[in-house]
């Protein structure tokens, strides 16, 4: 992987993107893609470095996708720092940043949607009903625009990764999907662009999430009844100082379906979403 201090080439239109990637393809080069909403942190840079190990050229998109936010959500205040993102991407070995405008991505009159089911239906899908349809739509469009050989996503958004894997299989996108383990701070807090919303006191509470999930995962692994594991983890989060818990759930790792027997039988994941003030955090661990 070649890492340089040179400014990162940045394109904003589909035509420029295709011209650059077409040039690489003409030289027989492979392409890896990392879709992001910017406000990049080490977790995103891990994805870029993994992309660099998997293909000759790395493209990262920076696009805060309006179709995955509901009207009351944080689209307006979502952190934006394009110049800093470009610097970080270049340092991690990215070769091209694609930062389209909303008008480029969703031209006037756009009406086509992507409808998602299966792993999208519960958990995040129940609390943020717009989100996975919006994610699937933008990721499908980005795949058609970039046409990567490989696309790299973070396991931090485990359910999103499951939804994208399902969409790729269902719609026959010719792309390999790679998941990368969640990057965490020294206290186990999953890195997230939304951590920027937290003050020091809130950060201390947020750092409790990983430990509660680790304990729930250990109990589930030891065949404890999942209803009790989930109830206890929910109570532990409130005790820790979270203001509200949307869910703590142990689910089948690939489909996100519940275990009908009420105990873990096969690959599983414990997932949670909880609020500190007006900030909603999600995290997950393998069981
Ligand atoms: O995970 C994200 O940052 C976004 O959901 C994604 C995949 C870039 C789509 O907007």
PDB file of C-alpha atoms and ligand atoms in Angstrom:
ATOM      1  CA  UNK A   1       0.000   0.000   0.000  1.00  0.00           C
ATOM      2  CA  UNK A   2       1.356   3.429  -0.981  1.00  0.00           C
ATOM      3  CA  UNK A   3       0.640   6.178   1.570  1.00  0.00           C
ATOM      4  CA  UNK A   4       1.600   9.725   0.609  1.00  0.00           C
ATOM      5  CA  UNK A   5       1.165  13.299   1.895  1.00  0.00           C
ATOM      6  CA  UNK A   6      -0.158  14.480  -1.479  1.00  0.00           C
ATOM      7  CA  UNK A   7      -3.669  15.986  -1.382  1.00  0.00           C
ATOM      8  CA  UNK A   8      -6.349  13.444  -2.064  1.00  0.00           C
ATOM      9  CA  UNK A   9      -8.079  13.712  -5.461  1.00  0.00           C
ATOM     10  CA  UNK A  10     -11.710  14.612  -4.790  1.00  0.00           C
ATOM     11  CA  UNK A  11     -14.614  14.214  -7.197  1.00  0.00           C
ATOM     12  CA  UNK A  12     -18.213  15.291  -6.729  1.00  0.00           C
ATOM     13  CA  UNK A  13     -19.958  14.021  -9.849  1.00  0.00           C
ATOM     14  CA  UNK A  14     -20.786  10.546 -11.093  1.00  0.00           C
ATOM     15  CA  UNK A  15     -19.177  11.394 -14.450  1.00  0.00           C
ATOM     16  CA  UNK A  16     -15.821  12.368 -12.849  1.00  0.00           C
ATOM     17  CA  UNK A  17     -15.958   9.322 -10.591  1.00  0.00           C
ATOM     18  CA  UNK A  18     -16.538   6.988 -13.532  1.00  0.00           C
ATOM     19  CA  UNK A  19     -13.783   8.654 -15.583  1.00  0.00           C
ATOM     20  CA  UNK A  20     -11.213   8.136 -12.812  1.00  0.00           C
ATOM     21  CA  UNK A  21     -12.260   4.566 -12.058  1.00  0.00           C
ATOM     22  CA  UNK A  22     -12.485   3.815 -15.797  1.00  0.00           C
ATOM     23  CA  UNK A  23      -8.826   4.863 -16.102  1.00  0.00           C
ATOM     24  CA  UNK A  24      -7.835   2.430 -13.358  1.00  0.00           C
ATOM     25  CA  UNK A  25      -9.913  -0.351 -14.903  1.00  0.00           C
ATOM     26  CA  UNK A  26      -8.229   0.242 -18.285  1.00  0.00           C
ATOM     27  CA  UNK A  27      -4.932  -0.566 -16.533  1.00  0.00           C
ATOM     28  CA  UNK A  28      -6.427  -3.776 -15.102  1.00  0.00           C
ATOM     29  CA  UNK A  29      -6.546  -2.463 -11.545  1.00  0.00           C
ATOM     30  CA  UNK A  30      -8.998  -3.718  -8.908  1.00  0.00           C
ATOM     31  CA  UNK A  31     -11.115  -1.349  -6.821  1.00  0.00           C
ATOM     32  CA  UNK A  32     -12.179  -1.437  -3.176  1.00  0.00           C
ATOM     33  CA  UNK A  33     -14.837   0.910  -1.849  1.00  0.00           C
ATOM     34  CA  UNK A  34     -15.550   2.334   1.607  1.00  0.00           C
ATOM     35  CA  UNK A  35     -18.875   4.179   1.887  1.00  0.00           C
ATOM     36  CA  UNK A  36     -19.019   6.708   4.764  1.00  0.00           C
ATOM     37  CA  UNK A  37     -20.991   9.691   5.975  1.00  0.00           C
ATOM     38  CA  UNK A  38     -17.768  11.527   6.847  1.00  0.00           C
ATOM     39  CA  UNK A  39     -16.741  12.875  10.288  1.00  0.00           C
ATOM     40  CA  UNK A  40     -14.131  10.166  10.030  1.00  0.00           C
ATOM     41  CA  UNK A  41     -12.425   8.489  12.975  1.00  0.00           C
ATOM     42  CA  UNK A  42      -9.964   5.595  13.413  1.00  0.00           C
ATOM     43  CA  UNK A  43     -12.779   3.087  12.839  1.00  0.00           C
ATOM     44  CA  UNK A  44     -13.343   4.421   9.312  1.00  0.00           C
ATOM     45  CA  UNK A  45      -9.591   4.489   8.693  1.00  0.00           C
ATOM     46  CA  UNK A  46      -9.405   0.789   9.652  1.00  0.00           C
ATOM     47  CA  UNK A  47     -11.930   0.182   6.860  1.00  0.00           C
ATOM     48  CA  UNK A  48      -9.806   2.147   4.396  1.00  0.00           C
ATOM     49  CA  UNK A  49      -6.655   0.245   5.401  1.00  0.00           C
ATOM     50  CA  UNK A  50      -8.510  -3.066   4.993  1.00  0.00           C
ATOM     51  CA  UNK A  51      -9.740  -1.888   1.582  1.00  0.00           C
ATOM     52  CA  UNK A  52      -6.118  -1.155   0.643  1.00  0.00           C
ATOM     53  CA  UNK A  53      -5.144  -4.737   1.490  1.00  0.00           C
ATOM     54  CA  UNK A  54      -7.907  -6.093  -0.749  1.00  0.00           C
ATOM     55  CA  UNK A  55      -7.569  -4.124  -3.990  1.00  0.00           C
ATOM     56  CA  UNK A  56      -5.164  -1.937  -5.974  1.00  0.00           C
ATOM     57  CA  UNK A  57      -7.201   1.263  -5.683  1.00  0.00           C
ATOM     58  CA  UNK A  58      -9.360   2.545  -2.820  1.00  0.00           C
ATOM     59  CA  UNK A  59     -12.339   4.878  -3.204  1.00  0.00           C
ATOM     60  CA  UNK A  60     -14.142   6.320  -0.178  1.00  0.00           C
ATOM     61  CA  UNK A  61     -17.420   8.193  -0.406  1.00  0.00           C
ATOM     62  CA  UNK A  62     -18.371  10.956   2.014  1.00  0.00           C
ATOM     63  CA  UNK A  63     -22.093  11.617   1.781  1.00  0.00           C
ATOM     64  CA  UNK A  64     -24.495  12.381   4.620  1.00  0.00           C
ATOM     65  CA  UNK A  65     -27.439  10.499   3.170  1.00  0.00           C
ATOM     66  CA  UNK A  66     -30.746  12.280   3.844  1.00  0.00           C
ATOM     67  CA  UNK A  67     -32.906   9.284   2.920  1.00  0.00           C
ATOM     68  CA  UNK A  68     -31.754   7.304   5.958  1.00  0.00           C
ATOM     69  CA  UNK A  69     -32.721   9.984   8.501  1.00  0.00           C
ATOM     70  CA  UNK A  70     -36.274  10.532   9.776  1.00  0.00           C
ATOM     71  CA  UNK A  71     -37.472  14.153  10.048  1.00  0.00           C
ATOM     72  CA  UNK A  72     -36.844  14.290  13.835  1.00  0.00           C
ATOM     73  CA  UNK A  73     -33.338  12.753  13.625  1.00  0.00           C
ATOM     74  CA  UNK A  74     -29.915  14.415  13.574  1.00  0.00           C
ATOM     75  CA  UNK A  75     -29.402  15.047   9.825  1.00  0.00           C
ATOM     76  CA  UNK A  76     -29.054  18.814  10.433  1.00  0.00           C
ATOM     77  CA  UNK A  77     -26.453  18.527  13.185  1.00  0.00           C
ATOM     78  CA  UNK A  78     -24.591  15.461  11.826  1.00  0.00           C
ATOM     79  CA  UNK A  79     -20.889  16.488  11.985  1.00  0.00           C
ATOM     80  CA  UNK A  80     -19.400  17.621   8.655  1.00  0.00           C
ATOM     81  CA  UNK A  81     -15.625  18.138   8.142  1.00  0.00           C
ATOM     82  CA  UNK A  82     -14.818  17.452   4.519  1.00  0.00           C
ATOM     83  CA  UNK A  83     -11.289  18.916   4.403  1.00  0.00           C
ATOM     84  CA  UNK A  84     -10.237  16.995   7.518  1.00  0.00           C
ATOM     85  CA  UNK A  85     -11.853  13.840   6.121  1.00  0.00           C
ATOM     86  CA  UNK A  86      -9.825  14.205   2.901  1.00  0.00           C
ATOM     87  CA  UNK A  87      -6.608  14.555   4.923  1.00  0.00           C
ATOM     88  CA  UNK A  88      -7.403  11.487   7.040  1.00  0.00           C
ATOM     89  CA  UNK A  89      -8.368   9.394   4.011  1.00  0.00           C
ATOM     90  CA  UNK A  90      -5.147  10.260   2.216  1.00  0.00           C
ATOM     91  CA  UNK A  91      -3.132   9.262   5.290  1.00  0.00           C
ATOM     92  CA  UNK A  92      -4.883   5.887   5.439  1.00  0.00           C
ATOM     93  CA  UNK A  93      -4.048   5.057   1.823  1.00  0.00           C
ATOM     94  CA  UNK A  94      -7.256   6.098   0.031  1.00  0.00           C
ATOM     95  CA  UNK A  95      -6.777   7.103  -3.618  1.00  0.00           C
ATOM     96  CA  UNK A  96     -10.014   8.963  -4.364  1.00  0.00           C
ATOM     97  CA  UNK A  97     -12.669  10.702  -2.284  1.00  0.00           C
ATOM     98  CA  UNK A  98     -16.135  10.875  -3.772  1.00  0.00           C
ATOM     99  CA  UNK A  99     -18.284  13.574  -2.162  1.00  0.00           C
ATOM    100  CA  UNK A 100     -21.436  14.056  -4.236  1.00  0.00           C
ATOM    101  CA  UNK A 101     -24.064  16.684  -3.456  1.00  0.00           C
ATOM    102  CA  UNK A 102     -27.602  15.677  -2.520  1.00  0.00           C
ATOM    103  CA  UNK A 103     -28.740  16.887  -5.975  1.00  0.00           C
ATOM    104  CA  UNK A 104     -26.164  14.665  -7.685  1.00  0.00           C
ATOM    105  CA  UNK A 105     -27.235  11.642  -5.681  1.00  0.00           C
ATOM    106  CA  UNK A 106     -30.978  12.303  -5.737  1.00  0.00           C
ATOM    107  CA  UNK A 107     -31.798  14.338  -8.857  1.00  0.00           C
ATOM    108  CA  UNK A 108     -35.181  16.042  -9.104  1.00  0.00           C
ATOM    109  CA  UNK A 109     -37.914  13.539  -9.776  1.00  0.00           C
ATOM    110  CA  UNK A 110     -36.132  10.546  -8.217  1.00  0.00           C
ATOM    111  CA  UNK A 111     -38.791   8.151  -6.935  1.00  0.00           C
ATOM    112  CA  UNK A 112     -37.304   4.648  -7.024  1.00  0.00           C
ATOM    113  CA  UNK A 113     -36.717   3.017  -3.664  1.00  0.00           C
ATOM    114  CA  UNK A 114     -35.199  -0.204  -2.353  1.00  0.00           C
ATOM    115  CA  UNK A 115     -37.442  -2.224  -0.092  1.00  0.00           C
ATOM    116  CA  UNK A 116     -35.670  -4.314   2.536  1.00  0.00           C
ATOM    117  CA  UNK A 117     -36.993  -7.113   4.740  1.00  0.00           C
ATOM    118  CA  UNK A 118     -35.486  -9.979   6.738  1.00  0.00           C
ATOM    119  CA  UNK A 119     -32.603  -8.659   8.836  1.00  0.00           C
ATOM    120  CA  UNK A 120     -33.903  -5.077   8.426  1.00  0.00           C
ATOM    121  CA  UNK A 121     -37.231  -5.671  10.095  1.00  0.00           C
ATOM    122  CA  UNK A 122     -36.581  -5.503  13.825  1.00  0.00           C
ATOM    123  CA  UNK A 123     -34.235  -3.714  16.292  1.00  0.00           C
ATOM    124  CA  UNK A 124     -32.942  -0.621  14.436  1.00  0.00           C
ATOM    125  CA  UNK A 125     -35.652  -1.217  11.834  1.00  0.00           C
ATOM    126  CA  UNK A 126     -38.347  -0.990  14.518  1.00  0.00           C
ATOM    127  CA  UNK A 127     -36.969   2.178  16.100  1.00  0.00           C
ATOM    128  CA  UNK A 128     -35.788   3.884  12.889  1.00  0.00           C
ATOM    129  CA  UNK A 129     -38.260   2.630  10.254  1.00  0.00           C
ATOM    130  CA  UNK A 130     -36.833   4.807   7.453  1.00  0.00           C
ATOM    131  CA  UNK A 131     -33.240   3.957   7.984  1.00  0.00           C
ATOM    132  CA  UNK A 132     -32.481   0.652   6.269  1.00  0.00           C
ATOM    133  CA  UNK A 133     -34.507   1.494   3.162  1.00  0.00           C
ATOM    134  CA  UNK A 134     -32.459   4.692   2.889  1.00  0.00           C
ATOM    135  CA  UNK A 135     -29.174   2.876   3.531  1.00  0.00           C
ATOM    136  CA  UNK A 136     -29.995   0.192   0.956  1.00  0.00           C
ATOM    137  CA  UNK A 137     -30.982   2.823  -1.612  1.00  0.00           C
ATOM    138  CA  UNK A 138     -27.815   4.877  -1.250  1.00  0.00           C
ATOM    139  CA  UNK A 139     -25.526   1.842  -1.046  1.00  0.00           C
ATOM    140  CA  UNK A 140     -27.160   0.329  -4.155  1.00  0.00           C
ATOM    141  CA  UNK A 141     -26.647   3.625  -5.995  1.00  0.00           C
ATOM    142  CA  UNK A 142     -23.047   3.907  -4.779  1.00  0.00           C
ATOM    143  CA  UNK A 143     -22.332   0.333  -5.882  1.00  0.00           C
ATOM    144  CA  UNK A 144     -23.696   1.163  -9.340  1.00  0.00           C
ATOM    145  CA  UNK A 145     -21.651   4.353  -9.482  1.00  0.00           C
ATOM    146  CA  UNK A 146     -18.343   2.937  -8.208  1.00  0.00           C
ATOM    147  CA  UNK A 147     -18.749  -0.705  -9.347  1.00  0.00           C
ATOM    148  CA  UNK A 148     -16.181  -1.937  -6.830  1.00  0.00           C
ATOM    149  CA  UNK A 149     -14.767  -5.450  -6.597  1.00  0.00           C
ATOM    150  CA  UNK A 150     -14.907  -5.255  -2.809  1.00  0.00           C
ATOM    151  CA  UNK A 151     -16.809  -3.006  -0.389  1.00  0.00           C
ATOM    152  CA  UNK A 152     -15.794  -2.659   3.256  1.00  0.00           C
ATOM    153  CA  UNK A 153     -18.196  -1.925   6.140  1.00  0.00           C
ATOM    154  CA  UNK A 154     -17.788  -1.720   9.915  1.00  0.00           C
ATOM    155  CA  UNK A 155     -19.195  -4.384  12.218  1.00  0.00           C
ATOM    156  CA  UNK A 156     -20.167  -1.550  14.568  1.00  0.00           C
ATOM    157  CA  UNK A 157     -23.336  -1.307  12.451  1.00  0.00           C
ATOM    158  CA  UNK A 158     -23.835  -5.069  12.523  1.00  0.00           C
ATOM    159  CA  UNK A 159     -27.465  -4.995  11.447  1.00  0.00           C
ATOM    160  CA  UNK A 160     -26.648  -2.630   8.571  1.00  0.00           C
ATOM    161  CA  UNK A 161     -23.926  -5.061   7.448  1.00  0.00           C
ATOM    162  CA  UNK A 162     -26.463  -7.938   7.533  1.00  0.00           C
ATOM    163  CA  UNK A 163     -28.967  -5.880   5.510  1.00  0.00           C
ATOM    164  CA  UNK A 164     -26.322  -5.032   2.905  1.00  0.00           C
ATOM    165  CA  UNK A 165     -25.129  -8.635   2.621  1.00  0.00           C
ATOM    166  CA  UNK A 166     -28.773  -9.687   2.084  1.00  0.00           C
ATOM    167  CA  UNK A 167     -29.336  -6.963  -0.530  1.00  0.00           C
ATOM    168  CA  UNK A 168     -26.164  -7.938  -2.412  1.00  0.00           C
ATOM    169  CA  UNK A 169     -27.324 -11.559  -2.527  1.00  0.00           C
ATOM    170  CA  UNK A 170     -30.922 -10.702  -3.411  1.00  0.00           C
ATOM    171  CA  UNK A 171     -30.101  -8.147  -6.130  1.00  0.00           C
ATOM    172  CA  UNK A 172     -26.982  -9.925  -7.459  1.00  0.00           C
ATOM    173  CA  UNK A 173     -24.531  -7.081  -7.035  1.00  0.00           C
ATOM    174  CA  UNK A 174     -21.141  -8.375  -8.233  1.00  0.00           C
ATOM    175  CA  UNK A 175     -19.279  -7.163  -5.148  1.00  0.00           C
ATOM    176  CA  UNK A 176     -17.638  -8.918  -2.206  1.00  0.00           C
ATOM    177  CA  UNK A 177     -18.759  -7.506   1.144  1.00  0.00           C
ATOM    178  CA  UNK A 178     -16.135  -7.411   3.888  1.00  0.00           C
ATOM    179  CA  UNK A 179     -16.890  -6.623   7.542  1.00  0.00           C
ATOM    180  CA  UNK A 180     -14.212  -5.128   9.816  1.00  0.00           C
ATOM    181  CA  UNK A 181     -14.196  -5.468  13.618  1.00  0.00           C
ATOM    182  CA  UNK A 182     -15.323  -2.425  15.611  1.00  0.00           C
ATOM    183  CA  UNK A 183     -12.605   0.038  16.623  1.00  0.00           C
ATOM    184  CA  UNK A 184     -12.839   1.005  20.320  1.00  0.00           C
ATOM    185  CA  UNK A 185     -11.263   3.570  22.593  1.00  0.00           C
ATOM    186  CA  UNK A 186      -9.086   2.477  25.557  1.00  0.00           C
ATOM    187  CA  UNK A 187     -12.261   2.011  27.643  1.00  0.00           C
ATOM    188  CA  UNK A 188     -14.037  -0.203  25.117  1.00  0.00           C
ATOM    189  CA  UNK A 189     -16.352   2.490  23.744  1.00  0.00           C
ATOM    190  CA  UNK A 190     -17.088   1.834  20.074  1.00  0.00           C
ATOM    191  CA  UNK A 191     -15.782   4.736  17.987  1.00  0.00           C
ATOM    192  CA  UNK A 192     -18.657   6.642  16.379  1.00  0.00           C
ATOM    193  CA  UNK A 193     -19.055  10.016  14.722  1.00  0.00           C
ATOM    194  CA  UNK A 194     -21.937  10.603  17.150  1.00  0.00           C
ATOM    195  CA  UNK A 195     -19.564  10.343  20.162  1.00  0.00           C
ATOM    196  CA  UNK A 196     -18.722  13.973  19.291  1.00  0.00           C
ATOM    197  CA  UNK A 197     -22.112  14.935  20.787  1.00  0.00           C
ATOM    198  CA  UNK A 198     -21.112  13.652  24.278  1.00  0.00           C
ATOM    199  CA  UNK A 199     -19.660  15.765  27.106  1.00  0.00           C
ATOM    200  CA  UNK A 200     -17.185  14.227  29.602  1.00  0.00           C
ATOM    201  CA  UNK A 201     -19.858  12.972  32.014  1.00  0.00           C
ATOM    202  CA  UNK A 202     -21.860  11.438  29.196  1.00  0.00           C
ATOM    203  CA  UNK A 203     -18.723   9.844  27.774  1.00  0.00           C
ATOM    204  CA  UNK A 204     -18.161   8.068  31.110  1.00  0.00           C
ATOM    205  CA  UNK A 205     -21.695   6.640  30.914  1.00  0.00           C
ATOM    206  CA  UNK A 206     -21.255   5.655  27.256  1.00  0.00           C
ATOM    207  CA  UNK A 207     -18.164   3.660  28.207  1.00  0.00           C
ATOM    208  CA  UNK A 208     -20.390   1.344  30.267  1.00  0.00           C
ATOM    209  CA  UNK A 209     -22.175  -0.029  27.211  1.00  0.00           C
ATOM    210  CA  UNK A 210     -19.425  -2.390  26.054  1.00  0.00           C
ATOM    211  CA  UNK A 211     -19.031  -3.995  29.517  1.00  0.00           C
ATOM    212  CA  UNK A 212     -22.769  -4.608  29.852  1.00  0.00           C
ATOM    213  CA  UNK A 213     -22.823  -6.226  26.416  1.00  0.00           C
ATOM    214  CA  UNK A 214     -19.771  -8.353  27.240  1.00  0.00           C
ATOM    215  CA  UNK A 215     -21.512  -9.646  30.372  1.00  0.00           C
ATOM    216  CA  UNK A 216     -24.706 -10.381  28.445  1.00  0.00           C
ATOM    217  CA  UNK A 217     -22.697 -12.206  25.755  1.00  0.00           C
ATOM    218  CA  UNK A 218     -20.959 -14.349  28.398  1.00  0.00           C
ATOM    219  CA  UNK A 219     -24.286 -15.309  30.011  1.00  0.00           C
ATOM    220  CA  UNK A 220     -25.882 -16.081  26.644  1.00  0.00           C
ATOM    221  CA  UNK A 221     -22.882 -18.202  25.695  1.00  0.00           C
ATOM    222  CA  UNK A 222     -23.354 -20.148  28.925  1.00  0.00           C
ATOM    223  CA  UNK A 223     -26.911 -20.986  27.735  1.00  0.00           C
ATOM    224  CA  UNK A 224     -28.741 -18.630  30.119  1.00  0.00           C
ATOM    225  CA  UNK A 225     -32.354 -17.916  29.083  1.00  0.00           C
ATOM    226  CA  UNK A 226     -32.176 -14.978  26.671  1.00  0.00           C
ATOM    227  CA  UNK A 227     -35.229 -13.182  28.062  1.00  0.00           C
ATOM    228  CA  UNK A 228     -33.460 -12.914  31.432  1.00  0.00           C
ATOM    229  CA  UNK A 229     -30.112 -11.959  29.852  1.00  0.00           C
ATOM    230  CA  UNK A 230     -31.785  -9.142  27.910  1.00  0.00           C
ATOM    231  CA  UNK A 231     -33.822  -7.928  30.920  1.00  0.00           C
ATOM    232  CA  UNK A 232     -30.738  -7.839  33.163  1.00  0.00           C
ATOM    233  CA  UNK A 233     -28.625  -6.000  30.570  1.00  0.00           C
ATOM    234  CA  UNK A 234     -31.402  -3.455  30.052  1.00  0.00           C
ATOM    235  CA  UNK A 235     -31.554  -2.791  33.825  1.00  0.00           C
ATOM    236  CA  UNK A 236     -27.736  -2.606  34.033  1.00  0.00           C
ATOM    237  CA  UNK A 237     -27.630   0.098  31.352  1.00  0.00           C
ATOM    238  CA  UNK A 238     -30.172   2.223  33.233  1.00  0.00           C
ATOM    239  CA  UNK A 239     -28.192   1.735  36.463  1.00  0.00           C
ATOM    240  CA  UNK A 240     -25.058   2.807  34.628  1.00  0.00           C
ATOM    241  CA  UNK A 241     -26.690   6.138  33.768  1.00  0.00           C
ATOM    242  CA  UNK A 242     -28.241   5.648  30.327  1.00  0.00           C
ATOM    243  CA  UNK A 243     -31.475   7.632  30.153  1.00  0.00           C
ATOM    244  CA  UNK A 244     -33.380   5.215  27.965  1.00  0.00           C
ATOM    245  CA  UNK A 245     -32.746   1.819  26.357  1.00  0.00           C
ATOM    246  CA  UNK A 246     -34.388   1.100  23.003  1.00  0.00           C
ATOM    247  CA  UNK A 247     -33.353  -2.552  23.044  1.00  0.00           C
ATOM    248  CA  UNK A 248     -30.822  -5.116  24.197  1.00  0.00           C
ATOM    249  CA  UNK A 249     -31.265  -8.292  22.185  1.00  0.00           C
ATOM    250  CA  UNK A 250     -29.403 -11.529  21.521  1.00  0.00           C
ATOM    251  CA  UNK A 251     -30.088 -12.559  17.942  1.00  0.00           C
ATOM    252  CA  UNK A 252     -28.903 -14.959  15.249  1.00  0.00           C
ATOM    253  CA  UNK A 253     -25.807 -13.370  13.786  1.00  0.00           C
ATOM    254  CA  UNK A 254     -26.706 -13.479  10.091  1.00  0.00           C
ATOM    255  CA  UNK A 255     -30.486 -13.094   9.963  1.00  0.00           C
ATOM    256  CA  UNK A 256     -30.986 -11.112  13.193  1.00  0.00           C
ATOM    257  CA  UNK A 257     -33.911 -13.436  13.925  1.00  0.00           C
ATOM    258  CA  UNK A 258     -34.674 -14.321  17.549  1.00  0.00           C
ATOM    259  CA  UNK A 259     -33.789 -17.795  18.840  1.00  0.00           C
ATOM    260  CA  UNK A 260     -37.189 -19.480  19.097  1.00  0.00           C
ATOM    261  CA  UNK A 261     -35.976 -21.831  21.829  1.00  0.00           C
ATOM    262  CA  UNK A 262     -35.055 -18.853  24.038  1.00  0.00           C
ATOM    263  CA  UNK A 263     -31.386 -19.888  24.311  1.00  0.00           C
ATOM    264  CA  UNK A 264     -28.444 -19.450  21.958  1.00  0.00           C
ATOM    265  CA  UNK A 265     -28.111 -22.223  19.379  1.00  0.00           C
ATOM    266  CA  UNK A 266     -25.516 -21.245  16.772  1.00  0.00           C
ATOM    267  CA  UNK A 267     -23.738 -18.015  15.786  1.00  0.00           C
ATOM    268  CA  UNK A 268     -25.188 -15.100  17.757  1.00  0.00           C
ATOM    269  CA  UNK A 269     -24.705 -11.435  18.425  1.00  0.00           C
ATOM    270  CA  UNK A 270     -25.830  -9.253  21.303  1.00  0.00           C
ATOM    271  CA  UNK A 271     -26.943  -5.814  20.113  1.00  0.00           C
ATOM    272  CA  UNK A 272     -28.106  -2.705  21.946  1.00  0.00           C
ATOM    273  CA  UNK A 273     -29.258   0.849  21.379  1.00  0.00           C
ATOM    274  CA  UNK A 274     -29.485   3.293  24.266  1.00  0.00           C
ATOM    275  CA  UNK A 275     -29.785   7.021  24.831  1.00  0.00           C
ATOM    276  CA  UNK A 276     -27.711   9.489  26.812  1.00  0.00           C
ATOM    277  CA  UNK A 277     -29.578  12.786  26.690  1.00  0.00           C
ATOM    278  CA  UNK A 278     -30.350  13.404  23.026  1.00  0.00           C
ATOM    279  CA  UNK A 279     -27.584  11.087  21.763  1.00  0.00           C
ATOM    280  CA  UNK A 280     -28.416   7.550  20.705  1.00  0.00           C
ATOM    281  CA  UNK A 281     -25.591   4.998  20.807  1.00  0.00           C
ATOM    282  CA  UNK A 282     -25.537   1.510  19.318  1.00  0.00           C
ATOM    283  CA  UNK A 283     -23.074  -1.315  19.811  1.00  0.00           C
ATOM    284  CA  UNK A 284     -22.872  -5.100  19.467  1.00  0.00           C
ATOM    285  CA  UNK A 285     -20.610  -8.014  20.340  1.00  0.00           C
ATOM    286  CA  UNK A 286     -20.286 -11.626  19.232  1.00  0.00           C
ATOM    287  CA  UNK A 287     -21.747 -14.163  21.657  1.00  0.00           C
TER     288      UNK A 287
HETATM  289  O1  LIG B   1     -22.634   3.450   7.901  1.00  0.00           O
HETATM  290  C1  LIG B   1     -22.734   4.544   7.328  1.00  0.00           C
HETATM  291  O2  LIG B   1     -21.928   5.459   7.535  1.00  0.00           O
HETATM  292  C2  LIG B   1     -23.888   4.755   6.361  1.00  0.00           C
HETATM  293  O3  LIG B   1     -25.051   4.133   6.796  1.00  0.00           O
HETATM  294  C3  LIG B   1     -23.559   4.372   4.919  1.00  0.00           C
HETATM  295  C4  LIG B   1     -23.288   2.881   4.777  1.00  0.00           C
HETATM  296  C5  LIG B   1     -22.343   5.155   4.433  1.00  0.00           C
HETATM  297  C6  LIG B   1     -24.737   4.707   3.997  1.00  0.00           C
HETATM  298  O4  LIG B   1     -25.050   6.063   4.048  1.00  0.00           O
END
